[in-house]
PDB file of C-alpha atoms in Angstrom:
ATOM      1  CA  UNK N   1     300.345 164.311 158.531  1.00  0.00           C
ATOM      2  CA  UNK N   2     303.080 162.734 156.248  1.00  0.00           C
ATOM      3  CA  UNK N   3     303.352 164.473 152.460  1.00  0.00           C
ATOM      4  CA  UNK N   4     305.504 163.609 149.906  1.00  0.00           C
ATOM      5  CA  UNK N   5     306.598 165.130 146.328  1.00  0.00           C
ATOM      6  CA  UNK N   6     304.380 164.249 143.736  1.00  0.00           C
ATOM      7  CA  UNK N   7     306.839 165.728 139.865  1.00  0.00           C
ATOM      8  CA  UNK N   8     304.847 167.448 136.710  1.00  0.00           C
ATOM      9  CA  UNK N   9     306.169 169.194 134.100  1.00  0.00           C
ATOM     10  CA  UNK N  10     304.411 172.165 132.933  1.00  0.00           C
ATOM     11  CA  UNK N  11     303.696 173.569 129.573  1.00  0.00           C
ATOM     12  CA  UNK N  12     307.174 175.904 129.647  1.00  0.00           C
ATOM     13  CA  UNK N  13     308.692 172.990 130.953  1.00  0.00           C
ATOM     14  CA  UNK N  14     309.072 174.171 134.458  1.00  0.00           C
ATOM     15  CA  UNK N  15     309.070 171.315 137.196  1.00  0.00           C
ATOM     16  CA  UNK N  16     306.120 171.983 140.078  1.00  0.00           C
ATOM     17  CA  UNK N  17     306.559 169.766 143.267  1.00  0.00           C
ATOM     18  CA  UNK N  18     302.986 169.061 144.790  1.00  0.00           C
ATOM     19  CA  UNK N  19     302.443 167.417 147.849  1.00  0.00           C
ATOM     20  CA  UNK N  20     300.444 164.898 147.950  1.00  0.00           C
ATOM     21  CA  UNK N  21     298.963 163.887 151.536  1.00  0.00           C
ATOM     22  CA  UNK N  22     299.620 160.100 152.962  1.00  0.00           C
ATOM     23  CA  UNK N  23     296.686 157.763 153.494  1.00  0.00           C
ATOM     24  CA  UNK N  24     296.986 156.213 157.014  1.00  0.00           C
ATOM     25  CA  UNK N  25     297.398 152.712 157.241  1.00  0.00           C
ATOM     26  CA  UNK N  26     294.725 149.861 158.588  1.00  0.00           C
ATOM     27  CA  UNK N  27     296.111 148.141 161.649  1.00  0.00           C
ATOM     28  CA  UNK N  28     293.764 145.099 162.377  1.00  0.00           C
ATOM     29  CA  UNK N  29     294.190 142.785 164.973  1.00  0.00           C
ATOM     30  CA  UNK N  30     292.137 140.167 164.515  1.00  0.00           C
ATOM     31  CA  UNK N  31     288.611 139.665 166.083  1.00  0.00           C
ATOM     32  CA  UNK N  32     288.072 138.582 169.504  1.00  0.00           C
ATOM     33  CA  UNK N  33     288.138 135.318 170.322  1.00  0.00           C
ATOM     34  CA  UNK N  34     286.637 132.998 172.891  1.00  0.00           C
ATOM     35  CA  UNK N  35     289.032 129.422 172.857  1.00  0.00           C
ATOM     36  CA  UNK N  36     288.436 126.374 174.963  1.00  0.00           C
ATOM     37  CA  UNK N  37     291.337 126.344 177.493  1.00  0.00           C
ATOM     38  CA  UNK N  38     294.276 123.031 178.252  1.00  0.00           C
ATOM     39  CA  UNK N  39     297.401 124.005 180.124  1.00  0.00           C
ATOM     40  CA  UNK N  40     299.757 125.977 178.022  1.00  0.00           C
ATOM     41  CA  UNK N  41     297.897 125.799 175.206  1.00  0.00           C
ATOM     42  CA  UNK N  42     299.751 128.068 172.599  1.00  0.00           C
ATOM     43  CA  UNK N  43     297.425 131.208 171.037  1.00  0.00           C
ATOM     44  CA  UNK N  44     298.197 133.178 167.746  1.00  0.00           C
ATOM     45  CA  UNK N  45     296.776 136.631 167.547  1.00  0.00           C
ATOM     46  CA  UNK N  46     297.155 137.394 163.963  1.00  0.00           C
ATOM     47  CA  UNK N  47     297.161 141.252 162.590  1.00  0.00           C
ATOM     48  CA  UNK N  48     297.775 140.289 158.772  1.00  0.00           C
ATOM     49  CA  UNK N  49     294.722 141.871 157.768  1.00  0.00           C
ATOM     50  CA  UNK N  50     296.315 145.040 158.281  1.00  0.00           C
ATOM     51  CA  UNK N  51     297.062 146.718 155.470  1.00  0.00           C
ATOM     52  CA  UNK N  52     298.478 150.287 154.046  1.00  0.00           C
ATOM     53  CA  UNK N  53     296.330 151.715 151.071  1.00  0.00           C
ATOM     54  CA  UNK N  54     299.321 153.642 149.458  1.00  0.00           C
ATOM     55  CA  UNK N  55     302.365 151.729 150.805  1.00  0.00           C
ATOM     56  CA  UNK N  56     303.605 149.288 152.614  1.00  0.00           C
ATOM     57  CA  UNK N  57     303.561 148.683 156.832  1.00  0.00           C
ATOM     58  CA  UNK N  58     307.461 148.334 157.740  1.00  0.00           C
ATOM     59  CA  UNK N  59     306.674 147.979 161.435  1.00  0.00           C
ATOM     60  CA  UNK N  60     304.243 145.757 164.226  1.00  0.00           C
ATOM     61  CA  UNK N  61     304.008 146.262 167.218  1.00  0.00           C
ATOM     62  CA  UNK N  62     302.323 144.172 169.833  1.00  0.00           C
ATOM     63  CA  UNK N  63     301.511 145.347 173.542  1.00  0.00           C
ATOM     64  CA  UNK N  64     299.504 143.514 176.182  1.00  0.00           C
ATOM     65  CA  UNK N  65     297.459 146.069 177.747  1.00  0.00           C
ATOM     66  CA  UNK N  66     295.245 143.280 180.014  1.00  0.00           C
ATOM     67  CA  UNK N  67     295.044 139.991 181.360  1.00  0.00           C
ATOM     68  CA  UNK N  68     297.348 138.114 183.869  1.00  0.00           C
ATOM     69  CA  UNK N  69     300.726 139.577 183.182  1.00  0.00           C
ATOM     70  CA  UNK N  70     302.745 137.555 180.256  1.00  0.00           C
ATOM     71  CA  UNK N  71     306.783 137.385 180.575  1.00  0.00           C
ATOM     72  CA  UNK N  72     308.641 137.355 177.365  1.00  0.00           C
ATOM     73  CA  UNK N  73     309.382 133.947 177.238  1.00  0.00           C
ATOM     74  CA  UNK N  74     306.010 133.305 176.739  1.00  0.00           C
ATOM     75  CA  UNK N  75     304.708 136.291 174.328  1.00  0.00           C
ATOM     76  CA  UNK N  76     307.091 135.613 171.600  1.00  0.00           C
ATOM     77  CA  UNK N  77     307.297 137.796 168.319  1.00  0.00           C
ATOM     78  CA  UNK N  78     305.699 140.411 169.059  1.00  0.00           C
ATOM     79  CA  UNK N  79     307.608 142.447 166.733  1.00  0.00           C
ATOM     80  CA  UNK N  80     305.358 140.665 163.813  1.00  0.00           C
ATOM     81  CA  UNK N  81     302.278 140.487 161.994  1.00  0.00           C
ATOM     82  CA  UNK N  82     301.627 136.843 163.376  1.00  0.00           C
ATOM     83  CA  UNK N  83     303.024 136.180 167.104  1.00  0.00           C
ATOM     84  CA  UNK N  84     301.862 133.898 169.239  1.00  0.00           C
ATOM     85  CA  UNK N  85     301.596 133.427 173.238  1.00  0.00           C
ATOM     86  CA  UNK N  86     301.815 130.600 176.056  1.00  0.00           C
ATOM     87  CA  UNK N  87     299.440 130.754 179.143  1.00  0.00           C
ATOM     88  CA  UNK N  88     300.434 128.692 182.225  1.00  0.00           C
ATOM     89  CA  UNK N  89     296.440 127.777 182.833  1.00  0.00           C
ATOM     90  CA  UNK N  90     295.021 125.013 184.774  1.00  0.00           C
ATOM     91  CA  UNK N  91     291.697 123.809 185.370  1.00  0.00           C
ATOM     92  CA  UNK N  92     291.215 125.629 189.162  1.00  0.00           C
ATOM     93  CA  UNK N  93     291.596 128.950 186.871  1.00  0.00           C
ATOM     94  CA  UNK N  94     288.257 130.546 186.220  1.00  0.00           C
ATOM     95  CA  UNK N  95     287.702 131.811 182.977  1.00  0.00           C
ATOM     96  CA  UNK N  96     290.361 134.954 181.769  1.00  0.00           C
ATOM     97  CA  UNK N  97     290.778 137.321 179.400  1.00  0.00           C
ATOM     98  CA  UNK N  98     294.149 138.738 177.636  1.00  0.00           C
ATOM     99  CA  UNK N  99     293.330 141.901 175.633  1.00  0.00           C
ATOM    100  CA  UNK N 100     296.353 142.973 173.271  1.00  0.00           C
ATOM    101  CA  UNK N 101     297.369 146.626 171.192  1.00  0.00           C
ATOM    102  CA  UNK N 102     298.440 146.352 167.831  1.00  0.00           C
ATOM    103  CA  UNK N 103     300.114 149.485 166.286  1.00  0.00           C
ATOM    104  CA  UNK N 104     301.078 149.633 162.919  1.00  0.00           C
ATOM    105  CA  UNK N 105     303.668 151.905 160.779  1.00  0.00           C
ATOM    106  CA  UNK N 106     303.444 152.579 157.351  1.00  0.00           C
ATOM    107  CA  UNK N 107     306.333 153.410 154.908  1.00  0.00           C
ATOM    108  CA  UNK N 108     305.980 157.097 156.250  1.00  0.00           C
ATOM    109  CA  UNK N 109     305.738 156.829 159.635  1.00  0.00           C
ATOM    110  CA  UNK N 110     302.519 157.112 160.134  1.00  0.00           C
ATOM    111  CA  UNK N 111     301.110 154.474 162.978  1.00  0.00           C
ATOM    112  CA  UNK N 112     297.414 153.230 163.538  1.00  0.00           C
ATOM    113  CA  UNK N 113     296.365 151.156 166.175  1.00  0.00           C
ATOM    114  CA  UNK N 114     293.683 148.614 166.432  1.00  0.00           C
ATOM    115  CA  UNK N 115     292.851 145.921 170.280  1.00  0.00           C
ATOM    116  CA  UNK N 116     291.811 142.499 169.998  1.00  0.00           C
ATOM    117  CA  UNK N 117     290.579 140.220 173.359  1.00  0.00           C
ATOM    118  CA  UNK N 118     291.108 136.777 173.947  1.00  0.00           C
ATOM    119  CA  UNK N 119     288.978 134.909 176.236  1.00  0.00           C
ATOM    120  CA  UNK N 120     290.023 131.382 178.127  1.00  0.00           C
ATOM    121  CA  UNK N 121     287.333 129.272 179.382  1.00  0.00           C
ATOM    122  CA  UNK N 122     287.552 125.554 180.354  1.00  0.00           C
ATOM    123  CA  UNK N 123     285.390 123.471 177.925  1.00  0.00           C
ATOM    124  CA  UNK N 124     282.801 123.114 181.524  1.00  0.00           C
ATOM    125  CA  UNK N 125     282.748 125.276 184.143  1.00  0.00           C
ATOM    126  CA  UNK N 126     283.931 123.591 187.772  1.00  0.00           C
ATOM    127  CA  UNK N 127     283.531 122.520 190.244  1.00  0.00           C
ATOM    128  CA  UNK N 128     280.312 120.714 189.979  1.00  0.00           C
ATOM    129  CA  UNK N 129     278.649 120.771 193.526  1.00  0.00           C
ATOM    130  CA  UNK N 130     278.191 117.131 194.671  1.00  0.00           C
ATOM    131  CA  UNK N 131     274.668 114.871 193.423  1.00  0.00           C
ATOM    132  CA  UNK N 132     272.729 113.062 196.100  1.00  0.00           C
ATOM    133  CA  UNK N 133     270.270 109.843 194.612  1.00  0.00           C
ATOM    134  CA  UNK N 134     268.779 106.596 195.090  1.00  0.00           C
ATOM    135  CA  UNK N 135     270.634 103.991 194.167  1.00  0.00           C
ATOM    136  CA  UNK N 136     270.292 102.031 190.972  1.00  0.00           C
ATOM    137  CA  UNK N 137     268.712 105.725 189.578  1.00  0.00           C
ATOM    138  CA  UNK N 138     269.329 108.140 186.797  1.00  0.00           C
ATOM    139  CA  UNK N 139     271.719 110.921 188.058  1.00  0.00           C
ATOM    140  CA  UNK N 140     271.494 114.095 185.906  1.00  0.00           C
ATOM    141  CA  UNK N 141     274.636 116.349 185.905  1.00  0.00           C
ATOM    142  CA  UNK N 142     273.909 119.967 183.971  1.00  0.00           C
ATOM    143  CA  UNK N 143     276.970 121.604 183.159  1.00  0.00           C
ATOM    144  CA  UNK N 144     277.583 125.379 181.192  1.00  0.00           C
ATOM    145  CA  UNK N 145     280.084 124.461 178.228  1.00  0.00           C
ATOM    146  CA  UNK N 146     281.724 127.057 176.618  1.00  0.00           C
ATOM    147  CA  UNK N 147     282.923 124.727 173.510  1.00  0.00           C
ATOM    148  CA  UNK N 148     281.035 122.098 171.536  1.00  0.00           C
ATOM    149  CA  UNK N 149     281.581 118.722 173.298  1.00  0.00           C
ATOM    150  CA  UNK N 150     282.375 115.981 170.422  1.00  0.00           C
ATOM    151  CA  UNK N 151     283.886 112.883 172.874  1.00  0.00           C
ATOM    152  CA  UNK N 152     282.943 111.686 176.836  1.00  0.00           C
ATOM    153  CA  UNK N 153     283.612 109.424 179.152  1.00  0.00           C
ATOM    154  CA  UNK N 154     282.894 108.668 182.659  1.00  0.00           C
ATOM    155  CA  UNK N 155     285.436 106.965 185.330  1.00  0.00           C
ATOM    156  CA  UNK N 156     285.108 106.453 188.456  1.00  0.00           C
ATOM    157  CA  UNK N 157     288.205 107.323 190.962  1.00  0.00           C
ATOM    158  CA  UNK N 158     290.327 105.363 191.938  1.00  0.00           C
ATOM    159  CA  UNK N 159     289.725 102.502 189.776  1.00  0.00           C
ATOM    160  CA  UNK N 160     289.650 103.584 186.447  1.00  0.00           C
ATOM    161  CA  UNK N 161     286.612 101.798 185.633  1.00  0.00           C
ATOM    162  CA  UNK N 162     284.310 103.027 182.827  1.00  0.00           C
ATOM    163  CA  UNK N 163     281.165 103.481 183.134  1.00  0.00           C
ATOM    164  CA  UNK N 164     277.727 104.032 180.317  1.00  0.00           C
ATOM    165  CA  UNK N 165     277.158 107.425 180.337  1.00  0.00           C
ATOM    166  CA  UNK N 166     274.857 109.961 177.833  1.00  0.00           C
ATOM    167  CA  UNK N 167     275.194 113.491 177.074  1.00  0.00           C
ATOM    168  CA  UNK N 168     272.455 115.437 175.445  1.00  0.00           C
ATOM    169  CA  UNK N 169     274.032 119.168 173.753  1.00  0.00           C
ATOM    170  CA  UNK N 170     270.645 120.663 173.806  1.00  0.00           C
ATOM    171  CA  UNK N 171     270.122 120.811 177.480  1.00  0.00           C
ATOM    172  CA  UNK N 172     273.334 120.631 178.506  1.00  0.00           C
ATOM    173  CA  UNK N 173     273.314 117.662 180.618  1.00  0.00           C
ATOM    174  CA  UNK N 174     275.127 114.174 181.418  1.00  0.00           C
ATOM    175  CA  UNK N 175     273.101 111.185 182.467  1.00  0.00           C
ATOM    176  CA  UNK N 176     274.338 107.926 184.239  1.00  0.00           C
ATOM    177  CA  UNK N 177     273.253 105.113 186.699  1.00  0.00           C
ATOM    178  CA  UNK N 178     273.997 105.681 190.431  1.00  0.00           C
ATOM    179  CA  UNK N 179     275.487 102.649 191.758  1.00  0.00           C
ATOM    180  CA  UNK N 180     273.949 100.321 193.706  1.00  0.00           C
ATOM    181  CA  UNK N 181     274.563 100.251 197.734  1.00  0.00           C
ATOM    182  CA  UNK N 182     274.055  98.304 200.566  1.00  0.00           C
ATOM    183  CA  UNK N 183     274.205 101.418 202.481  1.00  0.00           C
ATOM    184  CA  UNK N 184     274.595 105.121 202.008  1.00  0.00           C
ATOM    185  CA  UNK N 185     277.531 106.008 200.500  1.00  0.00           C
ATOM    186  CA  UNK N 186     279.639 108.558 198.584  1.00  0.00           C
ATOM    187  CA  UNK N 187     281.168 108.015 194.982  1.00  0.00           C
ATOM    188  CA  UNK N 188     283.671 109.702 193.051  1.00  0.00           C
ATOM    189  CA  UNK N 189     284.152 110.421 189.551  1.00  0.00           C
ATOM    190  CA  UNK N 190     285.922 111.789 186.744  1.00  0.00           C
ATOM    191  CA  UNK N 191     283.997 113.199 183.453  1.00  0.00           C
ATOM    192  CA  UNK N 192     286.303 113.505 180.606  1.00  0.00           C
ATOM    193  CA  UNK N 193     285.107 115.510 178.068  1.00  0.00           C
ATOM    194  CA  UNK N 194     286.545 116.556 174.804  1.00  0.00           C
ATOM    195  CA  UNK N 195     286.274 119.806 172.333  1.00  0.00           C
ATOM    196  CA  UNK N 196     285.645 120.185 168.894  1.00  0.00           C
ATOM    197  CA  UNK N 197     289.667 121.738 168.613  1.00  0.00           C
ATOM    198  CA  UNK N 198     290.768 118.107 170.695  1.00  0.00           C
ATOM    199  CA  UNK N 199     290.767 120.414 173.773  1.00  0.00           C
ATOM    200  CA  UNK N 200     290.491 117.294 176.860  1.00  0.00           C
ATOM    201  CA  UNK N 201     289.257 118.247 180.544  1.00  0.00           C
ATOM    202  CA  UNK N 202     288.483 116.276 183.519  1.00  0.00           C
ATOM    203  CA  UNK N 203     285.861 116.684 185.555  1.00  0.00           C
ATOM    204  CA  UNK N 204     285.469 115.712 189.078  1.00  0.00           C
ATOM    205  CA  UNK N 205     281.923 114.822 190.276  1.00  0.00           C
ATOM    206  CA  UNK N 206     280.683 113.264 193.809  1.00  0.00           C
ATOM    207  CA  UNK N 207     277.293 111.417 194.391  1.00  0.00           C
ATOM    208  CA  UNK N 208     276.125 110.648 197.580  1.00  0.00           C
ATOM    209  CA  UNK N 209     274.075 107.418 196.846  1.00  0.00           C
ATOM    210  CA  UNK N 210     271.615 106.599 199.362  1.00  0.00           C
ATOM    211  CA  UNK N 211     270.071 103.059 200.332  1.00  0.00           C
ATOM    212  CA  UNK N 212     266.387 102.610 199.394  1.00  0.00           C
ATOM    213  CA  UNK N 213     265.108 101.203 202.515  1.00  0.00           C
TER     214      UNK N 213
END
């Protein structure tokens, strides 16, 4: 425990030193946070709500202590309140989770220490297994998002082509018209999908359309 000299005079004029005891400082690191995931996406953690109650913090600290190992290039000042850090994801990664140790010291050396987790998820969870329908019939797609979906679109591969396509947030889901065919056959597509933070993903789908005979 850190003390420091606290002056009075007495009444014969005599100087007493008292000690008066340090108050530890707050380290806070932020709360936890679940984010919508594009490749190398950049994340702040932010420990400015840390505070000391009779002082000041001289020193941060920031330690990854889980999580797919970041190199320092890409967990940069981390020697500061604010830093920020760089994830090489891509949309075969399933979701992951960073947790990180902030420790504090105050003016007196004193250090507190507070975690904070970070959670990636793609905005919709892949792969989606592939759809078998009639042709010329509504083909239902249920997906688990992890952020709110505010733009779609539907493609199909190679071509480019778009196509009408519905999305309803309450049960999840993504509603289009199989194609029409002469005779069975498979289709491909891409979903594209956007977040609510301008987070885009593409999302591969396959329908096996079959003939009505």
């Amino acid at each position: 425990l850190s003390v420091v000299a606290e002056r009075e005079i007495d009444s014969d004029g005599v100087t007493i030193m008292a000690m008066k005891p340090n108050v530890w400082p707050v380290a806070d690191a932020g709360p936890d946070l679940t984010v919508a995931m594009k490749p190398d996406r950049t994340i702040d953690i932010d420990g400015r709500a840390s505070y000391d109650p009779d002082g000041v913090i001289r020193h941060y600290l920031w330690e990854q202590t889980g999580g797919p190992t970041l190199h320092f290039g890409n967990f940069r000042d981390r020697k500061t309140s604010y830093p920020y850090f760089r994830y090489h994801y891509t949309w075969d990664d399933a979701s992951t989770t960073f947790t990180f140790l902030l420790s504090v010291t105050d003016d007196r050396g004193a250090i507190s220490k507070d975690t904070v987790s970070i959670t990636y998820h793609p905005i919709i969870e892949e792969p989606i297994a592939p759809i078998s329908a009639f042709e010329d019939t509504d083909v239902t797609v249920r997906v688990t998002a992890y952020a709110p979906i505010v733009a779609y679109r539907l493609e199909r591969r190679p071509f480019g082509i778009e196509y009408p396509v519905t999305y309803d947030p309450v049960a999840s889901t993504f509603t289009f018209t199989a194609l029409r065919s002469s005779s069975d056959k498979t289709y491909y597509y891409n979903l594209i999908v956007e977040s609510d933070t301008g987070v885009q993903q593409y999302v591969e789908i396959t329908v096996n359309v079959r003939d009505v005979p």
